Short mmCIF file of C-alpha atoms in Angstrom, two decimals:
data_model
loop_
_atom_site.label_atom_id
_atom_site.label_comp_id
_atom_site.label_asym_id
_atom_site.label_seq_id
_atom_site.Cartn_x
_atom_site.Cartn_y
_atom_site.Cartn_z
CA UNK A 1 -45.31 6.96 -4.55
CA UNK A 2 -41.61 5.40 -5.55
CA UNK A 3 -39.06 7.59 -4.94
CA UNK A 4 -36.86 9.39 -7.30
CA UNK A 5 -33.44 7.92 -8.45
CA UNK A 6 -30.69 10.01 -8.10
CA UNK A 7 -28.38 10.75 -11.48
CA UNK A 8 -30.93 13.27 -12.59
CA UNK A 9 -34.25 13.06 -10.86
CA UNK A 10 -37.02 13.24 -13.17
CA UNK A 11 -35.04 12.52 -16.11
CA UNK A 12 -33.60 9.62 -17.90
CA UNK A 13 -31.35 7.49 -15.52
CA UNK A 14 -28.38 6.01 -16.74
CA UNK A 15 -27.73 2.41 -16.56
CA UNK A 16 -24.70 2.85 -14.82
CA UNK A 17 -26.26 4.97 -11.89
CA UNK A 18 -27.79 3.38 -8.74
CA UNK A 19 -29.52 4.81 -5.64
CA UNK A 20 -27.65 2.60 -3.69
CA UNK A 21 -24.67 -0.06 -4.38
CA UNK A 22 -24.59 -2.69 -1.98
CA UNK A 23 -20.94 -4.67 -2.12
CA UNK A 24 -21.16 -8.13 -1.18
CA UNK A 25 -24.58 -11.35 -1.21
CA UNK A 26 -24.31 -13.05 1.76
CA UNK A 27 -27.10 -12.95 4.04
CA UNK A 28 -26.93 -9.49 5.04
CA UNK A 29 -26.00 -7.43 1.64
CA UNK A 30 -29.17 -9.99 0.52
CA UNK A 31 -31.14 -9.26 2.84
CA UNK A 32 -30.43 -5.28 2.49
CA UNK A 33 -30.64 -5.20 -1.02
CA UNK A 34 -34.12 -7.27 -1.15
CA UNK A 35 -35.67 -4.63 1.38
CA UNK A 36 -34.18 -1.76 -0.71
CA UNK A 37 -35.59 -2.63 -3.98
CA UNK A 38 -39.59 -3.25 -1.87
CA UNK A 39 -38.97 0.53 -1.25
CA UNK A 40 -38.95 1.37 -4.87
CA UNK A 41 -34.81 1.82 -4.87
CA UNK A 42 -32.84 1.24 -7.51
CA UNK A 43 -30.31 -1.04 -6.24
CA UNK A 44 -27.32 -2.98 -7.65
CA UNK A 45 -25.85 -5.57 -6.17
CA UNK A 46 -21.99 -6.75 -6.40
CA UNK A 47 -20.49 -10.07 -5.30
CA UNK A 48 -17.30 -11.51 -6.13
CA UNK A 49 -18.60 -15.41 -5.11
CA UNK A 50 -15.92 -15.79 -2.54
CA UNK A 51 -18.04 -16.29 0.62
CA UNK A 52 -16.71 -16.89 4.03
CA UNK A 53 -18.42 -20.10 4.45
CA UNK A 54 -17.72 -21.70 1.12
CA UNK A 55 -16.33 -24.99 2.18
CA UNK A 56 -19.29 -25.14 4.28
CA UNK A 57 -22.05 -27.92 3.07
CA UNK A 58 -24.94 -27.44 5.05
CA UNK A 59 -25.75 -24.45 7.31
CA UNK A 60 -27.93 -24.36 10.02
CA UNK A 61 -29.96 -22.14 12.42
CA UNK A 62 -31.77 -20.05 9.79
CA UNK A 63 -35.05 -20.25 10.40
CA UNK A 64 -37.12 -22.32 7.64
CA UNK A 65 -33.65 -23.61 6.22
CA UNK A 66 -32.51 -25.22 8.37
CA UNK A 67 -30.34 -27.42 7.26
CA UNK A 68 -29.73 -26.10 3.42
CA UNK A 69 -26.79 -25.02 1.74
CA UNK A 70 -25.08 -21.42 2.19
CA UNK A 71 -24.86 -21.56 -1.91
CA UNK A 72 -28.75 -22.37 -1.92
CA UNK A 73 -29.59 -19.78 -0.11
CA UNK A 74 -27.41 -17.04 -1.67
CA UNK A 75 -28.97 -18.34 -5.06
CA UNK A 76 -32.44 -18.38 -3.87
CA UNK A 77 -32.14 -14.62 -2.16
CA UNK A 78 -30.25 -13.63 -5.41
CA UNK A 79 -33.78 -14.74 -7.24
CA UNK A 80 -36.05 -12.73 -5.07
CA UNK A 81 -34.22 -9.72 -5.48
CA UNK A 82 -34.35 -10.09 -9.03
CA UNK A 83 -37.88 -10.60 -9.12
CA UNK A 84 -37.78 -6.70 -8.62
CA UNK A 85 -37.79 -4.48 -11.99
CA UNK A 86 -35.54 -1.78 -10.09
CA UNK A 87 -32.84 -4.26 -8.87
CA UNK A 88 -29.45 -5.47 -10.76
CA UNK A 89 -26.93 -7.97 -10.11
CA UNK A 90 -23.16 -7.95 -11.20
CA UNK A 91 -20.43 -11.04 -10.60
CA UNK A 92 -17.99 -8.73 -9.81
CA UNK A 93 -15.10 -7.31 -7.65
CA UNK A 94 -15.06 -3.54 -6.58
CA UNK A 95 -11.45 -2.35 -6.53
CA UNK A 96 -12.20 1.24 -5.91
CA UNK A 97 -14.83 3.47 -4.08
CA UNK A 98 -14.44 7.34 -4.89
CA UNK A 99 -16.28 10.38 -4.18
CA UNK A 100 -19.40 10.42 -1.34
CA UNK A 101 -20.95 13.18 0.23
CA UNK A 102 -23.76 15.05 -1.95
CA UNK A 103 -21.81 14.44 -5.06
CA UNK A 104 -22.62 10.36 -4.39
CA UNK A 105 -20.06 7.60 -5.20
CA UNK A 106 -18.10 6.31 -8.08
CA UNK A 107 -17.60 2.56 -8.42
CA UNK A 108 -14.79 1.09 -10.18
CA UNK A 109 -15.80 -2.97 -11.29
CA UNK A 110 -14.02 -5.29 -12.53
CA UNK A 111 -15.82 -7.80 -13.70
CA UNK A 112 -15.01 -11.93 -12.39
CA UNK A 113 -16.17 -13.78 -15.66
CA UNK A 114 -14.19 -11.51 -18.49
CA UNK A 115 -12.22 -8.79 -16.77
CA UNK A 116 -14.22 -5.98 -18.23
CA UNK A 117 -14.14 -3.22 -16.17
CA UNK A 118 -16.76 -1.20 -15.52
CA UNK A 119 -17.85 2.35 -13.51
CA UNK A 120 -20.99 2.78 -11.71
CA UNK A 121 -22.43 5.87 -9.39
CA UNK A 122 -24.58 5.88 -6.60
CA UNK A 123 -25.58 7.93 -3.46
CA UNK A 124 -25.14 5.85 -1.10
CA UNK A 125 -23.07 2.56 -1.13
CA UNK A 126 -23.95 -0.40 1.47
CA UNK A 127 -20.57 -2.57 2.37
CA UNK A 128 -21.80 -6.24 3.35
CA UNK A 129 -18.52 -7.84 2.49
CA UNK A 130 -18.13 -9.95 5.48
CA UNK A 131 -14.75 -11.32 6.84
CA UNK A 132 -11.69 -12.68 5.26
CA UNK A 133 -10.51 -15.72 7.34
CA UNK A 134 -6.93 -17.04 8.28
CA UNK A 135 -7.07 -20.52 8.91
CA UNK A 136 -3.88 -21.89 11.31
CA UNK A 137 -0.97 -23.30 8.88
CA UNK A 138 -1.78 -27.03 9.80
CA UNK A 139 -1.03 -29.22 6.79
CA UNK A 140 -4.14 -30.70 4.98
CA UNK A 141 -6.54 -29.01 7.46
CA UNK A 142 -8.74 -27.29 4.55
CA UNK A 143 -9.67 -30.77 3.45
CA UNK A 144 -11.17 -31.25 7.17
CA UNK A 145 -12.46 -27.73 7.16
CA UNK A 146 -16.73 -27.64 6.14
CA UNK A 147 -17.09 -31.19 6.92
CA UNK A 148 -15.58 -31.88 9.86
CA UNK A 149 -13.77 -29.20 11.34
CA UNK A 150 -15.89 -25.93 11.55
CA UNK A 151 -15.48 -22.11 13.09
CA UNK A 152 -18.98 -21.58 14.41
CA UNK A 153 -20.08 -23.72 17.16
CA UNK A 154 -23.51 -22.61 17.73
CA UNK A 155 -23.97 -23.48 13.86
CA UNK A 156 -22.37 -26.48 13.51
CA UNK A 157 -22.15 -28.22 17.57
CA UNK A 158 -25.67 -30.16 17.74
CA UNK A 159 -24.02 -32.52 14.49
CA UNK A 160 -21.31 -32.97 17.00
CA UNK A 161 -23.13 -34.34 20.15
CA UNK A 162 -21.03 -36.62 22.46
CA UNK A 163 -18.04 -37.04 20.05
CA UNK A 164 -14.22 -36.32 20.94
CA UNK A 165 -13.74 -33.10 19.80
CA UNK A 166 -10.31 -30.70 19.28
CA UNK A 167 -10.34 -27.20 19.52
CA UNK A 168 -7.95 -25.40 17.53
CA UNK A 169 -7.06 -21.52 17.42
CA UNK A 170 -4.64 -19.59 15.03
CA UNK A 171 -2.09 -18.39 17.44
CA UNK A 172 -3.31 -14.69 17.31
CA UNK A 173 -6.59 -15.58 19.11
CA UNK A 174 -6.92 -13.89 22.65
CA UNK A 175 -7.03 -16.32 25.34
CA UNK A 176 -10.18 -14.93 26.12
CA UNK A 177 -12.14 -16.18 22.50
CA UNK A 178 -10.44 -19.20 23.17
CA UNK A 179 -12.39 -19.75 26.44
CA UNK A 180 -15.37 -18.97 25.54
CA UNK A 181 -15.15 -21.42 22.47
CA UNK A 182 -14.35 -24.10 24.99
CA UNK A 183 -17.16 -23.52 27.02
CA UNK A 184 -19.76 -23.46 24.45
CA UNK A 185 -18.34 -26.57 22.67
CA UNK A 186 -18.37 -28.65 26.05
CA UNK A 187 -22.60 -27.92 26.00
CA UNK A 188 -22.43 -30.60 23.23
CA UNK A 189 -19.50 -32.90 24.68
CA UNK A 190 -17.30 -33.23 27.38
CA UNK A 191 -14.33 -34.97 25.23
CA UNK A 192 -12.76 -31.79 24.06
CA UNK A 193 -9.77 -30.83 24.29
CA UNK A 194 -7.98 -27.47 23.26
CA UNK A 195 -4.30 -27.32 20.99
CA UNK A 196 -2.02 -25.06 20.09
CA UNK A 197 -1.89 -24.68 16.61
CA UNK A 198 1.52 -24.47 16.26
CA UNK A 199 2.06 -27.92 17.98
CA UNK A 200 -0.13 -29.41 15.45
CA UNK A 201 1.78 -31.59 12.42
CA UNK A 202 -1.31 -32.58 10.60
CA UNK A 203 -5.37 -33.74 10.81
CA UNK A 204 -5.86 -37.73 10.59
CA UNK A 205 -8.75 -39.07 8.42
CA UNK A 206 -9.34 -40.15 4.92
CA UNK A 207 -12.06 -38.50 2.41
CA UNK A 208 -13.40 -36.32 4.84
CA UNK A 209 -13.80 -38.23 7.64
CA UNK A 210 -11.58 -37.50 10.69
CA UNK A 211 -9.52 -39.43 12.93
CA UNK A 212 -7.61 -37.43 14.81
CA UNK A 213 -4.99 -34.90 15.35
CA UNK A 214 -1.23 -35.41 14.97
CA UNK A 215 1.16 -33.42 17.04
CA UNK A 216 4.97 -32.81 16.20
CA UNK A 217 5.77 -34.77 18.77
CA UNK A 218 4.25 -38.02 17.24
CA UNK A 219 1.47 -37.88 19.88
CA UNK A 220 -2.06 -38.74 18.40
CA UNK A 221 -5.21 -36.82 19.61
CA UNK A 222 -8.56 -38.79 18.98
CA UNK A 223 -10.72 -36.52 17.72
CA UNK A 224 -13.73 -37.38 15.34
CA UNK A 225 -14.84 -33.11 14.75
CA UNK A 226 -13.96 -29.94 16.15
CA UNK A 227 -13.57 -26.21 15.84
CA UNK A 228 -11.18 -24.28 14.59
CA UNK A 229 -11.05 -20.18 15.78
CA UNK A 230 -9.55 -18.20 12.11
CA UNK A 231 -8.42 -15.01 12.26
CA UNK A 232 -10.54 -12.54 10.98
CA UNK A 233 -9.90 -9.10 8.49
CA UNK A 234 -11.94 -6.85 6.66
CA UNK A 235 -12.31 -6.98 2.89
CA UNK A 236 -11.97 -3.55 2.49
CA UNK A 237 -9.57 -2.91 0.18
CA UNK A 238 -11.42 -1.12 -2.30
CA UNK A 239 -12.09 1.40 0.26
CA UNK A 240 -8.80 2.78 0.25
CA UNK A 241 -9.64 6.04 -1.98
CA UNK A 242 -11.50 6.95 0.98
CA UNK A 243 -9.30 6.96 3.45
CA UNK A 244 -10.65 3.42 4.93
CA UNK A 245 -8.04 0.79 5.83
CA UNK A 246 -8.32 -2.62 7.39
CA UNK A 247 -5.25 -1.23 9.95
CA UNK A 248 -7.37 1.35 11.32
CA UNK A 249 -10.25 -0.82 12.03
CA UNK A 250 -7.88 -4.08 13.30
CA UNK A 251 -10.02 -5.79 15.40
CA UNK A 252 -13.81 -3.18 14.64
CA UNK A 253 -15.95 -3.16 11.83
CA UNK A 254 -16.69 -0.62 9.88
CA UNK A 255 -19.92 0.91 12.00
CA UNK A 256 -18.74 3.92 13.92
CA UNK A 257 -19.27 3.02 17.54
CA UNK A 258 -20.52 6.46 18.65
CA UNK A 259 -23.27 6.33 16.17
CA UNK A 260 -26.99 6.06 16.89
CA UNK A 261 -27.58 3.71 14.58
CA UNK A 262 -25.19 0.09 13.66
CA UNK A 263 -24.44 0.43 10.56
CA UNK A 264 -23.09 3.77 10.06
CA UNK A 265 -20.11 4.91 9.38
CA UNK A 266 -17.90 8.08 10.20
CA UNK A 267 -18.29 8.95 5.92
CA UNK A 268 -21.20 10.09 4.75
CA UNK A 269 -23.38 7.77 2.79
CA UNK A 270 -21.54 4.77 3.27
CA UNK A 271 -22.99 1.97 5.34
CA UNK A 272 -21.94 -1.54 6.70
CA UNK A 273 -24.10 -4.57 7.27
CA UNK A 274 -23.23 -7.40 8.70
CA UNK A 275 -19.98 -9.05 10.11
CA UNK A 276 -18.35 -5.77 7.77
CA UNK A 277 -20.45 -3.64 10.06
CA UNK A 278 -18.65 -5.41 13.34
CA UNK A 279 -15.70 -7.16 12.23
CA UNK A 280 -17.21 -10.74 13.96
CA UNK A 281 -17.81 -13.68 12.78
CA UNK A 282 -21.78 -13.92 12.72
CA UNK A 283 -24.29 -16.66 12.21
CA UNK A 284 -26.37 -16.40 8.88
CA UNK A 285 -29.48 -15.21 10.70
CA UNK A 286 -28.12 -12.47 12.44
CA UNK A 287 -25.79 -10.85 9.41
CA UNK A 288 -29.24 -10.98 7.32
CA UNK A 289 -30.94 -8.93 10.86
CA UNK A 290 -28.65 -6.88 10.04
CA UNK A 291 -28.88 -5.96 6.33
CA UNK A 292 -32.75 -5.68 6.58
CA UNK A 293 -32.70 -3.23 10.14
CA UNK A 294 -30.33 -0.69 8.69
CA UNK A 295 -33.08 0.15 5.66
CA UNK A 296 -35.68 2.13 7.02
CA UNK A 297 -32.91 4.75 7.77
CA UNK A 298 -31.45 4.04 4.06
CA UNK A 299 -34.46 4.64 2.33
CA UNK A 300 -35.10 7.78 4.72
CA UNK A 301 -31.47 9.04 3.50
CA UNK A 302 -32.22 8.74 -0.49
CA UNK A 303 -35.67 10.72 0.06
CA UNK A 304 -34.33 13.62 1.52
CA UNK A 305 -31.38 13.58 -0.88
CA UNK A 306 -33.88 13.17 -4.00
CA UNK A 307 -36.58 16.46 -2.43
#
């Protein structure tokens, strides 16, 4: 039997009232939001279009995709979830969350194509907004960056088999990362070799297709591909009426360590999924885990709010 929606159970539901929100369609607010709506939830689903991986091509690793585009498979998981009658879609950008508790949520929307703004409730909201990234301030690296030059290596290394590789940090990355990059990377080649970003001028190549790496000094490192490590933050600015800043979780996601279940956080009713639930970069596969474990406990959570 489907469950209730909140906003006045057993009445007419407004269309601006949800049983849950989820913020952001990559693989894991997809992958959430699909499972939600198969338990009878009515579920809207926000995304701004500014993915982590959009200079990315081709992804890889996801099983039965292998080898299709990150914007082909948001589209195609945006379909299935539509298929649904209880599920919505909005191209937008939250820039508020308000509220939470028993009282639910207040969404403030601002809409990408238009401006309008808009206000939605729900019980509970989901945050799947992944990671912002910080590239190192090399000139003309972005042109490099998706074809290339790439920040996952488990994604992207079997493409670069055998070939002279750079690795490249921002400055802020612990040592640490930094090693453990290397040593994955040298499982596909054993021409790498690591740079400081700041002692890199410029990337070598035309339309696409890299040469190498120019330092200040004039030096020239052949390189045909390699990684670069971005910083990572949280885009979590819209949870700021709640108390929730990207300085208090520098370095975290959103999930609250100490609780029995990824995914939650220390406020009541709101969730994270995916690299917003650990504040790491993740591969596809494992951000969408993500978004479809935490749902058995969502859909729990709006039953025993609804009886």
């Amino acid at each position: 039997m489907p469950t209730a929606a909140i906003c006045g159970a057993g009445e007419a539901v407004p269309a601006n009232c949800f049983d849950a929100v989820v913020i952001g369609a990559g693989p894991a607010g997809l992958a959430c939001a699909l499972n939600l709506v198969r338990g009878h939830a009515r579920v809207l689903l926000v995304d701004a279009n500014r993915p982590r991986h959009s200079a990315t091509l081709i992804s890889h690793g996801f099983i039965t995709r292998d080898g299709a585009s990150p914007l082909e498979l948001r589209q195609l998981g945006r379909e299935e979830f539509l298929t649904y009658p209880s599920a919505s879609y909005l191209m937008a950008e939250v820039t508020a969350v308000q509220g939470g508790a028993d009282a639910g949520f207040e969404l403030s929307l601002r809409t990408v194509r238009g401006g309008e703004v808009k206000t939605v409730s729900a019980r509970i909201v989901v945050v799947a907004t992944g990671l912002a990234e910080q590239l190192p301030e090399i000139t003309n690296l972005r042109a490099y960056y998706g074809t290339a030059l790439h920040s996952c290596v488990v994604c992207d290394g079997y493409e670069k088999t055998n070939k002279p590789l750079v690795i490249i940090p921002h400055p802020e990355i612990e040592r640490e990362a930094v090693l453990q990059a290397e040593t994955l990377v040298r499982r596909f080649s054993p021409r790498v070799t690591v740079l400081n970003a700041d002692s890199v001028s410029e990337i070598i190549g035309e339309r696409a297709q890299m040469h190498g790496v120019r330092l200040h000094t004039g030096e020239v490192v052949a390189a045909s591909a390699g990684f670069v490590l971005p910083k990572s933050s949280l885009n979590i600015k819209f949870l700021a009426p709640l108390g929730v800043t990207e300085t208090a979780f520098k370095g975290l996601g959103l999930s609250d360590p100490h609780a029995a279940l990824p995914g939650l956080t220390r406020i009541s009713g709101l969730y994270a999924v995916g690299e917003a639930a650990t504040g790491k970069p993740e591969q596809l596969l494992v951000a969408a885990g993500s978004g479809a474990a935490i749902v058995p406990h969502l859909l729990v959570t709006l039953s025993e709010k609804v009886n």
